[in-house]
Amino acid sequence: GGVMEDLLHWAVQNSDPEKLKDIMRKYEASNLTMKDVYGQEVLDALFFDEYAFVRGLLATIADFRNASIPDENLTVALERVEEFAEQVDNAGNLHKMGGLEPLVDLGLDDAGEPTGRPPRVRARALLTLGV
């Protein structure tokens, strides 16, 4: 199990089943959904698709030759991917998600072709890879 499973076990062990049943009856009687009670923002936070988010970041990085993408946006994307890859399981998935090649291309200037990106951005790409 992971953190979410541990949290679920803790919640089950530390909750009052009768109180939960009572709350559920009130929700059902009022025809309320989780969205009605907690709002879309909370649901989005609970069910956030981290992999979809990272795939979007990787798409930005892969498009590093596009001069319309500011260096700052590219740097932020690189930092977020680095945070994602710091977890061992995620680091192993980075290549499967298509992240390795654009990071290497950006960091190594794609076999000598200048990217037009400053050294600090290229260095950030290599740092993201742990180089």
Coordinates of N, CA and C in Angstrom, one line a residue:
G1 N 0.8 -1.2 0.0 CA 0.0 0.0 0.0 C 0.8 1.2 0.0
G2 N 0.2 2.3 -0.4 CA 0.9 3.6 -0.5 C 0.3 4.5 0.6
V3 N 0.6 5.8 0.4 CA 0.2 6.8 1.3 C -1.3 6.9 1.4
M4 N -1.9 6.8 0.2 CA -3.4 6.9 0.1 C -4.1 5.7 0.8
E5 N -3.5 4.6 0.7 CA -4.0 3.4 1.4 C -3.9 3.5 2.9
D6 N -2.8 4.0 3.3 CA -2.5 4.3 4.8 C -3.5 5.3 5.3
L7 N -3.8 6.3 4.5 CA -4.8 7.4 4.9 C -6.2 6.8 5.0
L8 N -6.5 5.9 4.0 CA -7.8 5.2 4.1 C -8.0 4.4 5.3
H9 N -6.9 3.6 5.7 CA -7.0 2.7 6.9 C -7.1 3.6 8.1
W10 N -6.4 4.7 8.2 CA -6.5 5.6 9.3 C -7.9 6.1 9.4
A11 N -8.5 6.6 8.3 CA -9.8 7.1 8.3 C -10.8 6.1 8.8
V12 N -10.7 4.9 8.4 CA -11.6 3.8 8.8 C -11.5 3.5 10.3
Q13 N -10.3 3.5 10.7 CA -10.0 3.2 12.1 C -10.4 4.3 13.1
N14 N -10.4 5.5 12.6 CA -10.6 6.7 13.4 C -12.0 7.4 13.2
S15 N -12.9 6.7 12.5 CA -14.2 7.3 12.2 C -15.3 6.6 13.0
D16 N -16.4 7.3 13.2 CA -17.5 6.8 13.9 C -18.5 6.3 12.8
P17 N -18.7 5.0 12.6 CA -19.5 4.4 11.6 C -20.9 4.9 11.6
E18 N -21.5 5.1 12.8 CA -22.9 5.6 12.9 C -23.0 7.0 12.5
K19 N -22.0 7.8 12.8 CA -22.0 9.2 12.4 C -21.9 9.3 10.9
L20 N -21.0 8.5 10.3 CA -20.9 8.5 8.8 C -22.2 8.0 8.2
K21 N -22.9 7.0 8.7 CA -24.2 6.6 8.1 C -25.2 7.7 8.2
D22 N -25.2 8.4 9.3 CA -26.1 9.5 9.5 C -25.9 10.6 8.5
I23 N -24.6 11.0 8.3 CA -24.3 12.0 7.3 C -24.7 11.5 5.9
M24 N -24.4 10.3 5.6 CA -24.8 9.8 4.2 C -26.3 9.8 4.0
R25 N -27.1 9.5 5.1 CA -28.5 9.6 5.0 C -29.0 11.0 4.7
K26 N -28.4 12.0 5.4 CA -28.7 13.4 5.2 C -28.4 13.8 3.7
Y27 N -27.2 13.4 3.2 CA -26.9 13.7 1.9 C -27.9 13.1 0.9
E28 N -28.2 11.8 1.1 CA -29.2 11.2 0.2 C -30.5 11.8 0.3
A29 N -31.0 12.2 1.5 CA -32.3 12.8 1.6 C -32.3 14.2 0.9
S30 N -31.2 14.9 0.9 CA -31.2 16.2 0.3 C -30.7 16.1 -1.2
N31 N -30.5 14.9 -1.6 CA -30.0 14.6 -3.0 C -28.7 15.4 -3.3
L32 N -27.8 15.4 -2.3 CA -26.5 16.1 -2.5 C -25.5 15.2 -3.0
T33 N -24.6 15.7 -3.8 CA -23.4 14.9 -4.3 C -22.2 15.4 -3.6
M34 N -21.1 14.7 -3.8 CA -19.8 15.2 -3.2 C -19.5 16.6 -3.7
K35 N -19.8 16.8 -5.0 CA -19.5 18.1 -5.6 C -20.3 19.2 -4.9
D36 N -21.6 18.9 -4.6 CA -22.4 19.9 -3.9 C -21.9 20.2 -2.5
V37 N -21.4 19.2 -1.8 CA -20.9 19.4 -0.5 C -19.5 20.1 -0.4
Y38 N -18.6 19.6 -1.2 CA -17.2 20.0 -1.1 C -16.8 21.0 -2.2
G39 N -17.5 21.0 -3.3 CA -17.1 21.9 -4.4 C -16.1 21.2 -5.4
Q40 N -16.1 21.7 -6.6 CA -15.3 21.2 -7.6 C -13.8 21.3 -7.4
E41 N -13.4 22.4 -6.7 CA -12.0 22.6 -6.4 C -11.4 21.5 -5.5
V42 N -12.2 21.1 -4.5 CA -11.7 20.0 -3.6 C -11.7 18.7 -4.3
L43 N -12.7 18.4 -5.1 CA -12.7 17.2 -5.9 C -11.5 17.1 -6.9
D44 N -11.2 18.2 -7.5 CA -10.1 18.3 -8.5 C -8.8 18.0 -7.7
A45 N -8.7 18.5 -6.5 CA -7.4 18.3 -5.8 C -7.3 16.9 -5.3
L46 N -8.4 16.3 -5.0 CA -8.4 14.9 -4.5 C -8.1 13.9 -5.6
F47 N -8.7 14.2 -6.8 CA -8.5 13.3 -7.9 C -7.7 13.8 -9.0
F48 N -6.6 14.6 -8.7 CA -5.7 15.2 -9.6 C -4.9 14.1 -10.4
D49 N -4.9 14.3 -11.7 CA -4.1 13.3 -12.5 C -2.7 13.9 -12.8
E50 N -1.8 13.5 -11.9 CA -0.5 14.0 -11.9 C 0.2 13.6 -13.3
Y51 N -0.1 12.4 -13.8 CA 0.6 12.0 -15.0 C 0.2 12.9 -16.2
A52 N -1.1 13.2 -16.2 CA -1.6 14.1 -17.3 C -0.9 15.5 -17.2
F53 N -0.8 16.0 -16.0 CA -0.1 17.2 -15.8 C 1.3 17.2 -16.2
V54 N 2.1 16.1 -15.9 CA 3.5 16.0 -16.3 C 3.6 15.8 -17.8
R55 N 2.7 15.1 -18.4 CA 2.7 14.9 -19.9 C 2.6 16.3 -20.5
G56 N 1.8 17.2 -20.0 CA 1.7 18.6 -20.5 C 3.0 19.3 -20.3
L57 N 3.6 19.2 -19.2 CA 4.9 19.8 -19.0 C 6.0 19.2 -20.0
L58 N 6.0 17.9 -20.2 CA 6.9 17.3 -21.1 C 6.7 17.8 -22.5
A59 N 5.4 18.1 -22.9 CA 5.1 18.6 -24.2 C 5.7 20.0 -24.4
T60 N 5.7 20.8 -23.3 CA 6.3 22.1 -23.4 C 7.8 22.0 -23.6
I61 N 8.4 21.1 -22.8 CA 9.8 20.9 -22.9 C 10.2 20.3 -24.3
A62 N 9.5 19.4 -24.8 CA 9.8 18.9 -26.1 C 9.7 19.9 -27.2
D63 N 8.9 21.0 -27.0 CA 8.8 22.1 -27.9 C 9.8 23.2 -27.6
F64 N 10.9 22.9 -27.1 CA 11.9 23.9 -26.6 C 12.5 24.7 -27.7
R65 N 12.4 24.3 -29.0 CA 12.9 25.1 -30.1 C 11.9 26.2 -30.5
N66 N 10.7 26.1 -30.0 CA 9.7 27.1 -30.3 C 10.0 28.4 -29.6
A67 N 10.5 29.4 -30.3 CA 10.9 30.6 -29.7 C 9.8 31.4 -29.0
S68 N 8.6 31.1 -29.3 CA 7.5 31.8 -28.6 C 7.3 31.3 -27.1
I69 N 8.0 30.2 -26.8 CA 7.9 29.8 -25.4 C 9.0 30.5 -24.6
P70 N 8.6 31.3 -23.6 CA 9.7 32.1 -22.9 C 10.5 31.1 -22.1
D71 N 11.8 31.5 -21.9 CA 12.7 30.7 -21.1 C 12.2 30.4 -19.7
E72 N 11.5 31.4 -19.1 CA 10.9 31.3 -17.8 C 9.9 30.1 -17.7
N73 N 9.0 30.1 -18.8 CA 8.0 29.0 -18.8 C 8.7 27.6 -18.9
L74 N 9.8 27.6 -19.7 CA 10.5 26.3 -19.9 C 11.2 25.9 -18.6
T75 N 11.8 26.9 -17.9 CA 12.4 26.6 -16.6 C 11.4 26.1 -15.6
V76 N 10.3 26.7 -15.5 CA 9.3 26.3 -14.6 C 8.8 24.8 -14.9
A77 N 8.6 24.5 -16.2 CA 8.3 23.2 -16.6 C 9.4 22.2 -16.2
L78 N 10.6 22.6 -16.4 CA 11.8 21.7 -16.0 C 11.8 21.5 -14.5
E79 N 11.5 22.5 -13.7 CA 11.5 22.4 -12.3 C 10.4 21.5 -11.8
R80 N 9.3 21.6 -12.4 CA 8.1 20.7 -12.0 C 8.4 19.3 -12.4
V81 N 9.0 19.0 -13.5 CA 9.3 17.7 -13.9 C 10.4 17.1 -13.0
E82 N 11.3 17.9 -12.6 CA 12.4 17.5 -11.7 C 11.7 17.1 -10.3
E83 N 10.8 17.9 -9.8 CA 10.0 17.5 -8.6 C 9.3 16.2 -8.8
F84 N 8.7 16.0 -9.9 CA 8.0 14.7 -10.2 C 9.0 13.6 -10.2
A85 N 10.1 13.7 -10.8 CA 11.1 12.7 -11.0 C 11.9 12.3 -9.8
E86 N 11.8 13.2 -8.7 CA 12.5 12.9 -7.5 C 12.0 11.7 -6.8
Q87 N 10.8 11.3 -7.0 CA 10.2 10.1 -6.5 C 10.7 9.0 -7.4
V88 N 11.2 7.9 -6.8 CA 11.9 6.8 -7.5 C 10.9 6.2 -8.5
D89 N 9.7 5.9 -8.2 CA 8.8 5.3 -9.1 C 8.5 6.2 -10.3
N90 N 8.4 7.5 -10.1 CA 8.2 8.5 -11.1 C 9.4 8.6 -12.0
A91 N 10.6 8.6 -11.5 CA 11.8 8.7 -12.3 C 11.9 7.6 -13.3
G92 N 11.5 6.4 -12.8 CA 11.4 5.2 -13.8 C 10.4 5.4 -14.9
N93 N 9.4 6.1 -14.6 CA 8.3 6.3 -15.6 C 8.6 7.5 -16.6
L94 N 9.6 8.3 -16.3 CA 9.8 9.5 -17.1 C 10.1 9.1 -18.5
H95 N 10.9 8.1 -18.7 CA 11.2 7.7 -20.1 C 10.0 7.2 -20.8
K96 N 9.2 6.4 -20.1 CA 8.0 5.8 -20.7 C 7.0 6.9 -21.1
M97 N 7.1 8.0 -20.4 CA 6.2 9.1 -20.7 C 6.7 10.0 -21.8
G98 N 7.9 9.7 -22.3 CA 8.5 10.5 -23.4 C 9.3 11.7 -22.9
G99 N 9.7 11.6 -21.7 CA 10.4 12.8 -21.1 C 12.0 12.7 -21.2
L100 N 12.5 11.6 -21.4 CA 14.0 11.5 -21.5 C 14.6 12.2 -22.7
E101 N 14.1 11.9 -23.8 CA 14.6 12.4 -25.1 C 14.6 13.9 -25.1
P102 N 13.5 14.6 -24.9 CA 13.6 16.1 -24.9 C 14.5 16.7 -23.9
L103 N 14.6 16.1 -22.7 CA 15.5 16.6 -21.7 C 16.9 16.5 -22.2
V104 N 17.3 15.4 -22.7 CA 18.7 15.2 -23.3 C 18.9 16.1 -24.4
D105 N 18.0 16.2 -25.4 CA 18.1 17.1 -26.5 C 18.3 18.5 -26.1
L106 N 17.5 19.0 -25.1 CA 17.7 20.4 -24.7 C 19.0 20.5 -23.9
G107 N 19.3 19.6 -23.1 CA 20.5 19.7 -22.2 C 21.8 19.6 -23.0
L108 N 21.8 18.8 -24.1 CA 23.0 18.6 -24.9 C 23.0 19.4 -26.2
D109 N 22.1 20.3 -26.3 CA 22.0 21.1 -27.5 C 21.7 20.3 -28.8
D110 N 21.1 19.1 -28.6 CA 20.7 18.3 -29.8 C 21.8 18.1 -30.8
A111 N 22.9 17.4 -30.3 CA 24.0 17.1 -31.2 C 24.6 18.3 -31.9
G112 N 24.7 19.4 -31.2 CA 25.4 20.6 -31.7 C 24.5 21.6 -32.4
E113 N 23.3 21.3 -32.6 CA 22.4 22.3 -33.2 C 22.0 23.3 -32.0
P114 N 22.3 24.6 -32.2 CA 21.9 25.5 -31.1 C 20.4 25.6 -30.9
T115 N 20.0 25.5 -29.7 CA 18.6 25.6 -29.4 C 18.1 27.1 -29.2
G116 N 19.1 28.0 -29.0 CA 18.7 29.3 -28.8 C 18.4 29.6 -27.3
R117 N 18.5 28.5 -26.5 CA 18.3 28.6 -25.1 C 19.5 28.9 -24.3
P118 N 19.4 29.8 -23.3 CA 20.7 30.1 -22.6 C 21.2 28.9 -21.8
P119 N 22.5 29.0 -21.5 CA 23.1 27.9 -20.7 C 22.4 27.5 -19.4
R120 N 21.8 28.5 -18.7 CA 21.1 28.2 -17.5 C 19.9 27.3 -17.7
V121 N 19.2 27.4 -18.8 CA 18.0 26.6 -19.2 C 18.5 25.2 -19.6
R122 N 19.6 25.1 -20.4 CA 20.1 23.8 -20.8 C 20.6 23.1 -19.6
A123 N 21.3 23.8 -18.6 CA 21.8 23.2 -17.4 C 20.6 22.7 -16.6
R124 N 19.5 23.4 -16.5 CA 18.4 22.9 -15.8 C 17.8 21.6 -16.3
A125 N 17.9 21.5 -17.6 CA 17.4 20.2 -18.3 C 18.3 19.0 -17.8
L126 N 19.6 19.3 -17.8 CA 20.5 18.2 -17.3 C 20.4 17.9 -15.8
L127 N 20.1 19.0 -15.0 CA 19.9 18.8 -13.6 C 18.7 18.0 -13.4
T128 N 17.7 18.2 -14.2 CA 16.4 17.4 -14.1 C 16.7 15.9 -14.3
L129 N 17.7 15.6 -15.1 CA 18.0 14.2 -15.4 C 19.0 13.7 -14.3
G130 N 19.4 14.6 -13.4 CA 20.3 14.2 -12.3 C 21.8 14.2 -12.7
V131 N 22.1 14.8 -13.8 CA 23.5 14.9 -14.4 C 24.2 16.0 -13.7

